[in-house]
mmCIF file with all atom_site columns, C-alpha atoms in Angstrom:
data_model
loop_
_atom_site.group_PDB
_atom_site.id
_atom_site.type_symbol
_atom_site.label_atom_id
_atom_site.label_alt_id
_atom_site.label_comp_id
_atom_site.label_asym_id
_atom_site.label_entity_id
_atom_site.label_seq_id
_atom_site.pdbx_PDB_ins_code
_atom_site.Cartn_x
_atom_site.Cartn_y
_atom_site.Cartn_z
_atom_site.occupancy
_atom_site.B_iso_or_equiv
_atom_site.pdbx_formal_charge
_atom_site.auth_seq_id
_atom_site.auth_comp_id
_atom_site.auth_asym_id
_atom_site.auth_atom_id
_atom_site.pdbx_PDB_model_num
ATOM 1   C CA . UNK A 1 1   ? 127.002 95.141  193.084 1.00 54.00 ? 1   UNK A CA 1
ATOM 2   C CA . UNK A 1 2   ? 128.390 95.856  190.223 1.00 55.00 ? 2   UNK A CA 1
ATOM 3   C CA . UNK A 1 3   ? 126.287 96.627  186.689 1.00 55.00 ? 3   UNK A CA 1
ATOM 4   C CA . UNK A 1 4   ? 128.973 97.256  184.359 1.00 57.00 ? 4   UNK A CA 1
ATOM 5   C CA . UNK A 1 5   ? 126.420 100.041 182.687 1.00 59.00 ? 5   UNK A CA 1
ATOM 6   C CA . UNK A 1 6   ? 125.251 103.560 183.819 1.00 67.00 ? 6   UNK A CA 1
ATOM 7   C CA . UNK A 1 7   ? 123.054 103.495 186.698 1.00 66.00 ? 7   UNK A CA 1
ATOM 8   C CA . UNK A 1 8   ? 120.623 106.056 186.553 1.00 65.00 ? 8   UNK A CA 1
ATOM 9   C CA . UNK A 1 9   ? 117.882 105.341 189.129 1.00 68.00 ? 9   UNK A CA 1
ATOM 10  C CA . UNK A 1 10  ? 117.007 102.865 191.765 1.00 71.00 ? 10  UNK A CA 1
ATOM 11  C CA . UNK A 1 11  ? 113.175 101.655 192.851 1.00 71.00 ? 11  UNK A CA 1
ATOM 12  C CA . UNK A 1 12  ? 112.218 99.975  196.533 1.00 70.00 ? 12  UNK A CA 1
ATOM 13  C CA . UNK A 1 13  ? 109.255 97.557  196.838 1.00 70.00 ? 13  UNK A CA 1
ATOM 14  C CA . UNK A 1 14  ? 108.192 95.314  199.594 1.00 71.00 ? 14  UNK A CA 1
ATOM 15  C CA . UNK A 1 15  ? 110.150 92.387  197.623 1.00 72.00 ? 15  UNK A CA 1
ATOM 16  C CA . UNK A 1 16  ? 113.394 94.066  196.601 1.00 73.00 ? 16  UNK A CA 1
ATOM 17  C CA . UNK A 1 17  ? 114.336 96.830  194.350 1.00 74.00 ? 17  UNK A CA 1
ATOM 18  C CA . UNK A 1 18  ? 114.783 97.159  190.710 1.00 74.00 ? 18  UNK A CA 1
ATOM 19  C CA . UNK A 1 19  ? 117.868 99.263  189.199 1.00 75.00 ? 19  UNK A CA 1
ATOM 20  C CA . UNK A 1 20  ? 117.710 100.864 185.737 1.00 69.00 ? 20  UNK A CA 1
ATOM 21  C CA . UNK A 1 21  ? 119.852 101.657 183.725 1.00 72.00 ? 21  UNK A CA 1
ATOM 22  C CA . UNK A 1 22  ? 120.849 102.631 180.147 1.00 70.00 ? 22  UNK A CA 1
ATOM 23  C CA . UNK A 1 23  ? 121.233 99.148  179.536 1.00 71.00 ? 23  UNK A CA 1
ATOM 24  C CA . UNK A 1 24  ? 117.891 97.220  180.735 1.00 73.00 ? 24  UNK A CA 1
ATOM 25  C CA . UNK A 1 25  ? 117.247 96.965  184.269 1.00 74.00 ? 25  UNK A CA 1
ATOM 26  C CA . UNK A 1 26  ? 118.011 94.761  187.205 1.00 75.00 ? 26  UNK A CA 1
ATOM 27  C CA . UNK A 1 27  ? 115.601 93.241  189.672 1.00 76.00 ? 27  UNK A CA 1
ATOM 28  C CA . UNK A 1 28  ? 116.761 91.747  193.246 1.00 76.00 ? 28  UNK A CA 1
ATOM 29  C CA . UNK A 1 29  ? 114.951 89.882  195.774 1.00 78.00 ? 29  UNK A CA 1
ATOM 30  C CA . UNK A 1 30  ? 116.816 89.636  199.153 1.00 78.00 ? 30  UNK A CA 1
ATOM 31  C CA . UNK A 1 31  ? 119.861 90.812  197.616 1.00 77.00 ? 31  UNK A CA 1
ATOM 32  C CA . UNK A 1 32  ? 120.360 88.538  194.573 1.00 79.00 ? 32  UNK A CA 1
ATOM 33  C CA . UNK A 1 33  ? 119.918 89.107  191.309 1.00 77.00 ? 33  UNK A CA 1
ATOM 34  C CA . UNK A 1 34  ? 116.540 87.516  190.329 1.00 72.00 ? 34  UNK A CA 1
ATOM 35  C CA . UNK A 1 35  ? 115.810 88.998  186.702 1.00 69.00 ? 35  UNK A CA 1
ATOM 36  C CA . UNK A 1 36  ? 118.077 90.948  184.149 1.00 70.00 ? 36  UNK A CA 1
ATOM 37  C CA . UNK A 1 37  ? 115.574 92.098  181.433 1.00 71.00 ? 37  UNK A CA 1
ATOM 38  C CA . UNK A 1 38  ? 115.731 94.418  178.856 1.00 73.00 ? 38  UNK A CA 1
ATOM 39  C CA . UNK A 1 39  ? 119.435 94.314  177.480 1.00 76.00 ? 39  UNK A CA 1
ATOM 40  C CA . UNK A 1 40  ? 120.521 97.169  174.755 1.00 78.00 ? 40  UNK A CA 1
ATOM 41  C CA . UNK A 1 41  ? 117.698 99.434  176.068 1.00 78.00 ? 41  UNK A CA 1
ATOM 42  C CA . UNK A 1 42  ? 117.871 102.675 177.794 1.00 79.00 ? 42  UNK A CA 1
ATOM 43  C CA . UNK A 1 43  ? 114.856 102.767 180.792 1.00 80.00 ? 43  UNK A CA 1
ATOM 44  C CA . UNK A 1 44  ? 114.139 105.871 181.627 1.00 81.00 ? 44  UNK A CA 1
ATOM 45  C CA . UNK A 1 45  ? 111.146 105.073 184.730 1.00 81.00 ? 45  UNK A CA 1
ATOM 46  C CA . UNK A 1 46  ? 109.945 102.563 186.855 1.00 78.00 ? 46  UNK A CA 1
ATOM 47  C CA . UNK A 1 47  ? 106.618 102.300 188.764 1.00 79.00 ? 47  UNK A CA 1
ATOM 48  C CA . UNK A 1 48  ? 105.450 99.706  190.861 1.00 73.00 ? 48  UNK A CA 1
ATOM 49  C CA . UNK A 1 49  ? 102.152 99.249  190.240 1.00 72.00 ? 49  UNK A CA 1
ATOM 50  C CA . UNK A 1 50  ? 99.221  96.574  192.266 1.00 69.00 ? 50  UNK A CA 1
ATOM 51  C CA . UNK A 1 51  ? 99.914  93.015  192.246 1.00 68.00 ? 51  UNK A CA 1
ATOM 52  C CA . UNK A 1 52  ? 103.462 93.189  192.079 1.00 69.00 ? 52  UNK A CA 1
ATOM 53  C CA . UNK A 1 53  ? 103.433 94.356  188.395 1.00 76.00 ? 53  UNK A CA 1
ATOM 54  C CA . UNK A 1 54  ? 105.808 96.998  187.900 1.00 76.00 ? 54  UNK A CA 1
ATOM 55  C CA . UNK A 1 55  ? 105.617 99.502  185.135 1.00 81.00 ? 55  UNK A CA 1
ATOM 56  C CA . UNK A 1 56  ? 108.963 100.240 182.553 1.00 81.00 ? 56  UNK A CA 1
ATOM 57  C CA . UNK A 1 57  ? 109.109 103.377 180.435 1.00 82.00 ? 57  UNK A CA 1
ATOM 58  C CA . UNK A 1 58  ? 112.032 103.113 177.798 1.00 81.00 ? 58  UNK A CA 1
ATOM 59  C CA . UNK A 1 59  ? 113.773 105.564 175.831 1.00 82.00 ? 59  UNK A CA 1
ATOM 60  C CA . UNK A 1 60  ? 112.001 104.993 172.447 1.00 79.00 ? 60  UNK A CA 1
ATOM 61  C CA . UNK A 1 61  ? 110.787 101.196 173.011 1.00 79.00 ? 61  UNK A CA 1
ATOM 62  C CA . UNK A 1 62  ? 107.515 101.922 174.718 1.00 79.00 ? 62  UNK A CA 1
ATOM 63  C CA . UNK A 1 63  ? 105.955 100.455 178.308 1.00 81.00 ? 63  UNK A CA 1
ATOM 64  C CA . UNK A 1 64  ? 106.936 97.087  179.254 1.00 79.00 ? 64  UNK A CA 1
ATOM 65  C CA . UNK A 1 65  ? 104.999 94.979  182.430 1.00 77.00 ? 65  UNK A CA 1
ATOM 66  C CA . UNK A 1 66  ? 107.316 93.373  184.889 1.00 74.00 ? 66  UNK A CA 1
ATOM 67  C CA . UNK A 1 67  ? 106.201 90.950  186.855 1.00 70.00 ? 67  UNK A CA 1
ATOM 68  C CA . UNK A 1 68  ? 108.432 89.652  189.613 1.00 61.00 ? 68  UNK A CA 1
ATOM 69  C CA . UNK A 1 69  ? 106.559 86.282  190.556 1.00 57.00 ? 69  UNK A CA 1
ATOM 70  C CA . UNK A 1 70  ? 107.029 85.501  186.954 1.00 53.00 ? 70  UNK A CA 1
ATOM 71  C CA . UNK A 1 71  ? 110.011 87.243  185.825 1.00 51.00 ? 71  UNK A CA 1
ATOM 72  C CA . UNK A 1 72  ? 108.083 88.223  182.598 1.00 51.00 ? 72  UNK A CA 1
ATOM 73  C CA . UNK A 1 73  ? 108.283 91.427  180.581 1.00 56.00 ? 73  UNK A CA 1
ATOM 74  C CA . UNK A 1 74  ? 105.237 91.996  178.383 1.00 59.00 ? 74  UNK A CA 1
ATOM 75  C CA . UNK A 1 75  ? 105.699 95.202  175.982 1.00 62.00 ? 75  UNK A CA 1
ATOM 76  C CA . UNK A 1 76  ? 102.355 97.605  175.413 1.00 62.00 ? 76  UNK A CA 1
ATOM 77  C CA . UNK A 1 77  ? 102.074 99.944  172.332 1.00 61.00 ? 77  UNK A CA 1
ATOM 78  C CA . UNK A 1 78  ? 102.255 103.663 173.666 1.00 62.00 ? 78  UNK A CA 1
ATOM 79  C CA . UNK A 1 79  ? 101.234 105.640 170.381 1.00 61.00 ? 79  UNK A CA 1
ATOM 80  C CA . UNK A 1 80  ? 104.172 106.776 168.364 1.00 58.00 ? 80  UNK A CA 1
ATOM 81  C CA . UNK A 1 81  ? 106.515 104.283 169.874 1.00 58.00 ? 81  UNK A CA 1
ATOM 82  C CA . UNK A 1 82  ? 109.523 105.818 168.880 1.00 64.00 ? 82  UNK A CA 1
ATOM 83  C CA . UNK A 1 83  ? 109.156 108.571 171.256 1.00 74.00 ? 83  UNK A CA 1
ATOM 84  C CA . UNK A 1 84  ? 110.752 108.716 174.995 1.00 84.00 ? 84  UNK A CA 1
ATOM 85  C CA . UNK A 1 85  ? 108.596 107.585 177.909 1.00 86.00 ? 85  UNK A CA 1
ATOM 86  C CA . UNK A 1 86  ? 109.670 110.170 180.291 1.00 88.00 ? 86  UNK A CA 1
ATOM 87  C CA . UNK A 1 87  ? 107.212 109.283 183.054 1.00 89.00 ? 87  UNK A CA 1
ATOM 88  C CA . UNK A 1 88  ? 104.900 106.905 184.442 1.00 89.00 ? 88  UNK A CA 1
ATOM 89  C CA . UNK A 1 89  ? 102.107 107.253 187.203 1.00 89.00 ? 89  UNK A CA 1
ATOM 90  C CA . UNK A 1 90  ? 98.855  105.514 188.103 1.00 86.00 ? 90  UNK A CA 1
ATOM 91  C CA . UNK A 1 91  ? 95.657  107.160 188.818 1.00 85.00 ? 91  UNK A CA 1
ATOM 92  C CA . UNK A 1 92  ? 92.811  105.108 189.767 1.00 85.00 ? 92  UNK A CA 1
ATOM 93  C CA . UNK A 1 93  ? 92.019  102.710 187.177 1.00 85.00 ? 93  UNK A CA 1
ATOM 94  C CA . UNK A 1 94  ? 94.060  105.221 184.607 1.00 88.00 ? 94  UNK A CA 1
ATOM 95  C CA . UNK A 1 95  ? 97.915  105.040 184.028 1.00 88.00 ? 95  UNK A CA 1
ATOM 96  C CA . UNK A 1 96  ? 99.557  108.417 182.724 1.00 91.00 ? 96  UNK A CA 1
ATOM 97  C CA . UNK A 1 97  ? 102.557 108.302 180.903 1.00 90.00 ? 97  UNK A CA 1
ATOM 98  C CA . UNK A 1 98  ? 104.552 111.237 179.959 1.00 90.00 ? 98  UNK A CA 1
ATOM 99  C CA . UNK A 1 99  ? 106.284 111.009 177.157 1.00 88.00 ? 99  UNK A CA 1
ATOM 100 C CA . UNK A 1 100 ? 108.259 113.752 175.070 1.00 86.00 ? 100 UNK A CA 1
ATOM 101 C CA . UNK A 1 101 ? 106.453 114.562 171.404 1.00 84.00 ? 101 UNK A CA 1
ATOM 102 C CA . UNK A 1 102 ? 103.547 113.027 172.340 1.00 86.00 ? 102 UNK A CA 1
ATOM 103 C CA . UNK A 1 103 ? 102.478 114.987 175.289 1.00 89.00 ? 103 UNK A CA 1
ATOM 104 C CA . UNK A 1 104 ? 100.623 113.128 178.545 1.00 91.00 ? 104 UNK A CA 1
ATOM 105 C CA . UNK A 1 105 ? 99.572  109.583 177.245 1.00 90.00 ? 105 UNK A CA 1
ATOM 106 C CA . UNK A 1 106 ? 96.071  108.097 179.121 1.00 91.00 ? 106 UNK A CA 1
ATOM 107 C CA . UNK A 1 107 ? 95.041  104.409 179.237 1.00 87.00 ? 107 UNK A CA 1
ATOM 108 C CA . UNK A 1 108 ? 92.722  102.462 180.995 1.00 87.00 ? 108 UNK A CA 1
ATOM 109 C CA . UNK A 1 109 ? 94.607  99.386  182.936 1.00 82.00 ? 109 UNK A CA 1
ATOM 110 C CA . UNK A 1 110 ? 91.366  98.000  184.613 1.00 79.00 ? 110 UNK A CA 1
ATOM 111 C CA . UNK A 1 111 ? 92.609  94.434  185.283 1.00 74.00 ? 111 UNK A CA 1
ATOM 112 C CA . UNK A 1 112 ? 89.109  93.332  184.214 1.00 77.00 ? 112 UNK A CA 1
ATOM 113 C CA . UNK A 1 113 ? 89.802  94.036  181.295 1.00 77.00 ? 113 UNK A CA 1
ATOM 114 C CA . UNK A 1 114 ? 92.978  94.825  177.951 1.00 77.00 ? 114 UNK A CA 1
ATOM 115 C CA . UNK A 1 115 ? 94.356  97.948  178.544 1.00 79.00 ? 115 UNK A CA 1
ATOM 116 C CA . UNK A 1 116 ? 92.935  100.709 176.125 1.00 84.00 ? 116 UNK A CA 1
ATOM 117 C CA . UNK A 1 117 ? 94.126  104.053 175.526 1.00 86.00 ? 117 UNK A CA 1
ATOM 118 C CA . UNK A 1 118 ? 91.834  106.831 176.457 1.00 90.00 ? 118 UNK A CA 1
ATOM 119 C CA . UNK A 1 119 ? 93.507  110.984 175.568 1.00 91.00 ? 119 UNK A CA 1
ATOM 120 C CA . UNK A 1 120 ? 95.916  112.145 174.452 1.00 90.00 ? 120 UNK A CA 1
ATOM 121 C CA . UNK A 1 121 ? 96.525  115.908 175.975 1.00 90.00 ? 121 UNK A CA 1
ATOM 122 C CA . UNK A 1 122 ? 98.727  118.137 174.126 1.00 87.00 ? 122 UNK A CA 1
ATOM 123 C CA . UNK A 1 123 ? 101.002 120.025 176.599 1.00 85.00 ? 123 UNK A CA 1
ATOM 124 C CA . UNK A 1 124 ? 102.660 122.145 174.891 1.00 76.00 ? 124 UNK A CA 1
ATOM 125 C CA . UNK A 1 125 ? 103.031 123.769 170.648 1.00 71.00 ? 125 UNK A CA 1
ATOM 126 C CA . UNK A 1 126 ? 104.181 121.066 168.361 1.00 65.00 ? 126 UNK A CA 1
ATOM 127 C CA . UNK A 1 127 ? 106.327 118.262 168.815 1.00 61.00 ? 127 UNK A CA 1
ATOM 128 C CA . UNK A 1 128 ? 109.503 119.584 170.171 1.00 62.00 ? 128 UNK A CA 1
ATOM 129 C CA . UNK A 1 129 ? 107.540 121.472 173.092 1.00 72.00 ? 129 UNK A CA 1
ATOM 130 C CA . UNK A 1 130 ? 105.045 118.398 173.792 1.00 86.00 ? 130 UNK A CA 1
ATOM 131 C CA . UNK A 1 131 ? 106.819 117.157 176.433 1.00 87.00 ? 131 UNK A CA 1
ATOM 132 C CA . UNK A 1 132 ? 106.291 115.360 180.089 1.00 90.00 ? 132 UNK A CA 1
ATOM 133 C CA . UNK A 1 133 ? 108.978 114.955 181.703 1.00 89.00 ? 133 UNK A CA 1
ATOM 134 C CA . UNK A 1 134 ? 107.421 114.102 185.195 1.00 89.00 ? 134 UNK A CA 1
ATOM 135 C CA . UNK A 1 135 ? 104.566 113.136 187.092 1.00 92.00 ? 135 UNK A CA 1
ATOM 136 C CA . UNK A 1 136 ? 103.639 113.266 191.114 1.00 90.00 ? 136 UNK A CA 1
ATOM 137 C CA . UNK A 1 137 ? 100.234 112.195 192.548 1.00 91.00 ? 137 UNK A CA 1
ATOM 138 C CA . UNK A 1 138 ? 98.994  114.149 195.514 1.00 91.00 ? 138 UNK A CA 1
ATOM 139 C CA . UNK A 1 139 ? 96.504  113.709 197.934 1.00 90.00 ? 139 UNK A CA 1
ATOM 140 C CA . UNK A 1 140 ? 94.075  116.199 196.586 1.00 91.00 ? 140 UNK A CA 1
ATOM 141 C CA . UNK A 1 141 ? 93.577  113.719 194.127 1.00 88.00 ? 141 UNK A CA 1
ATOM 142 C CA . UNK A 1 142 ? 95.543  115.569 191.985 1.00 91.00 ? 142 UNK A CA 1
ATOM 143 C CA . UNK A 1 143 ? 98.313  114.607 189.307 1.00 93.00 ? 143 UNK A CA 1
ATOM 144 C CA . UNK A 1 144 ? 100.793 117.025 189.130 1.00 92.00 ? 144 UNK A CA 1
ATOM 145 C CA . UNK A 1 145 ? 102.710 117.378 185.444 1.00 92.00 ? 145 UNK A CA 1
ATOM 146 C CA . UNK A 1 146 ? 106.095 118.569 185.321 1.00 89.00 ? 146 UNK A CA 1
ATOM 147 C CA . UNK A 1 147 ? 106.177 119.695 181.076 1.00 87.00 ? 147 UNK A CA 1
ATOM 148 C CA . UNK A 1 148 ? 108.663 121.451 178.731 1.00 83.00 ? 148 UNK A CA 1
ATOM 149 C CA . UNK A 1 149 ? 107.791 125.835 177.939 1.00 72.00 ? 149 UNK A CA 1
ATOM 150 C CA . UNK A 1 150 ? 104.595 125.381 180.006 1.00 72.00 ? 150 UNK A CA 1
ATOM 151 C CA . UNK A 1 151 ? 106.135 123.958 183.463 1.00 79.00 ? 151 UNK A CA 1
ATOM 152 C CA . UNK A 1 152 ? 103.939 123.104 186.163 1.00 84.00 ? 152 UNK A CA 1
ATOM 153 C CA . UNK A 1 153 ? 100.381 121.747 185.883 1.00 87.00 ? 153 UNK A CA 1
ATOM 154 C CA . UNK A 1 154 ? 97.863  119.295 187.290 1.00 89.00 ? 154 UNK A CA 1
ATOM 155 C CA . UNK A 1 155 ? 95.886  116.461 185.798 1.00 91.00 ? 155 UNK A CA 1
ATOM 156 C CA . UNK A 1 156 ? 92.215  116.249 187.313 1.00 90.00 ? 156 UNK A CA 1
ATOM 157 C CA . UNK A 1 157 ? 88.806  115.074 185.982 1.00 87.00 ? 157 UNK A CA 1
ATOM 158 C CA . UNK A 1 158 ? 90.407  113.928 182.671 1.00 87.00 ? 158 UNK A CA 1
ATOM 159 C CA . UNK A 1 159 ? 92.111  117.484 181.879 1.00 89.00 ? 159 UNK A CA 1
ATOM 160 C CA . UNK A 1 160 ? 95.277  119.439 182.181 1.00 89.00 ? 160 UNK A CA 1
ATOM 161 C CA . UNK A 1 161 ? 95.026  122.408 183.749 1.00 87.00 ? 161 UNK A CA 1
ATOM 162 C CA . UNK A 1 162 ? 97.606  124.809 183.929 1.00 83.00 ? 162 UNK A CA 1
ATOM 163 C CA . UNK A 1 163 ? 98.665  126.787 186.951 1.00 80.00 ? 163 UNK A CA 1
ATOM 164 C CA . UNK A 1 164 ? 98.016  130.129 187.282 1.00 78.00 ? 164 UNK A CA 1
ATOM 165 C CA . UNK A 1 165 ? 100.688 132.605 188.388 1.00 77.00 ? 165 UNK A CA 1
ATOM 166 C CA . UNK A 1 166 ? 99.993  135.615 190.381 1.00 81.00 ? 166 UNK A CA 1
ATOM 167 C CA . UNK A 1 167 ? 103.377 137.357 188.834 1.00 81.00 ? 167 UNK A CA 1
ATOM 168 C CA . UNK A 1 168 ? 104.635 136.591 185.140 1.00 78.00 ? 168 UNK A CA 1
ATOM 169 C CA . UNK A 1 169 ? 107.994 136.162 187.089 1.00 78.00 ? 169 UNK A CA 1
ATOM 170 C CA . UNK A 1 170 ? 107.047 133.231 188.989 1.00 76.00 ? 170 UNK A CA 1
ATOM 171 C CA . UNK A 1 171 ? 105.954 131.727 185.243 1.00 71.00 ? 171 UNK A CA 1
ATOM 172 C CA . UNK A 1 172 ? 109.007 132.359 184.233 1.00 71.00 ? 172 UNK A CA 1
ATOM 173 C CA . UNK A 1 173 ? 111.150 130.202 186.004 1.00 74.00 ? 173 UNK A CA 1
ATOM 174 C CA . UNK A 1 174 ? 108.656 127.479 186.265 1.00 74.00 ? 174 UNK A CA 1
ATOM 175 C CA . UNK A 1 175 ? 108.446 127.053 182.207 1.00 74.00 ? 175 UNK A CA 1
ATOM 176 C CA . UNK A 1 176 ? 110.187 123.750 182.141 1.00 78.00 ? 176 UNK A CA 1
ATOM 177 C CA . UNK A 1 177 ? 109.369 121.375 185.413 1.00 79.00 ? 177 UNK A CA 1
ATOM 178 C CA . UNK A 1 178 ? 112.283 118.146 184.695 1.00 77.00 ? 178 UNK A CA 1
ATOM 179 C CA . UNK A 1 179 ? 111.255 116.394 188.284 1.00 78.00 ? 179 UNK A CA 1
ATOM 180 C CA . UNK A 1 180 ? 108.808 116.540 190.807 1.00 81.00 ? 180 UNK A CA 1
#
């Protein structure tokens, strides 16, 4: 396969896998190309979601709903939509989405219902330091946030709680968490 464009991550689901890129993203069912979405824009994560949806963060254009049955992309407001969508993870009936300037985006994406955006939690002192670059759910029932200056934290009960280091060291080389 060839995509002509900079590949910079690939996501497995029970259908196929999706491929993003810098240049819109790629989806393929049983090896074939099946839905080429997304042209001119950089996508920075990917999350499949229930029901076959899967979720797109983009660099600057907001969240955008896949659905591979369908091969539909709907496009969802995210706050300032200018800003990077860093990273996406569902919780429950809540989807988090890290972005950077805005800090650790909540909404609620009960099916029952349109999705509605619930917090906003700062993560870090103005703009250039509000960032999320990644996300991680654990069994604990935890989210853990990987952030820009304040590193590693968790997301539980609707609040961001910060880790707590036993040596100022250990803070030290935790202050900016890029993957999880």
């Amino acid at each position: 396969m060839e995509f002509g464009v900079g590949l910079t991550c690939m996501s497995f689901s029970k259908k196929g896998f999706i491929v993003r890129t810098n240049n819109g993203y790629y989806a393929y069912q049983s090896g074939h190309l099946v839905a080429r979405q997304l042209e001119n824009i950089y996508v920075t994560s990917i999350l499949h979601g229930t029901q076959d949806i899967i979720w797109i963060g983009t660099d600057g254009k907001g969240v955008y709903q896949y659905y591979q049955d369908e091969s539909f992309a709907k496009s969802y407001e995210i706050g300032d939509k200018n800003l990077p969508v860093r990273a996406i993870c569902l919780f429950g009936n809540n989807m988090l989405i890290g972005t950077k300037g805005e800090g650790l985006l909540v909404f609620d994406v009960n099916e029952n219902r349109p999705i509605q955006h619930i917090n906003t939690i700062n993560v870090g002192n103005g703009r250039a330091y509000n960032a999320v670059f990644s996300l991680c759910p654990s069994r604990d029932g935890r989210i853990w946030v990987g952030a820009d200056v304040d590193g590693l934290g968790y997301y539980k009960d609707g609040q961001l709680l910060r880790m707590d280091y036993t040596r100022a060291a250990d803070a030290a080389v935790t202050s900016s968490i890029y993957s999880i």
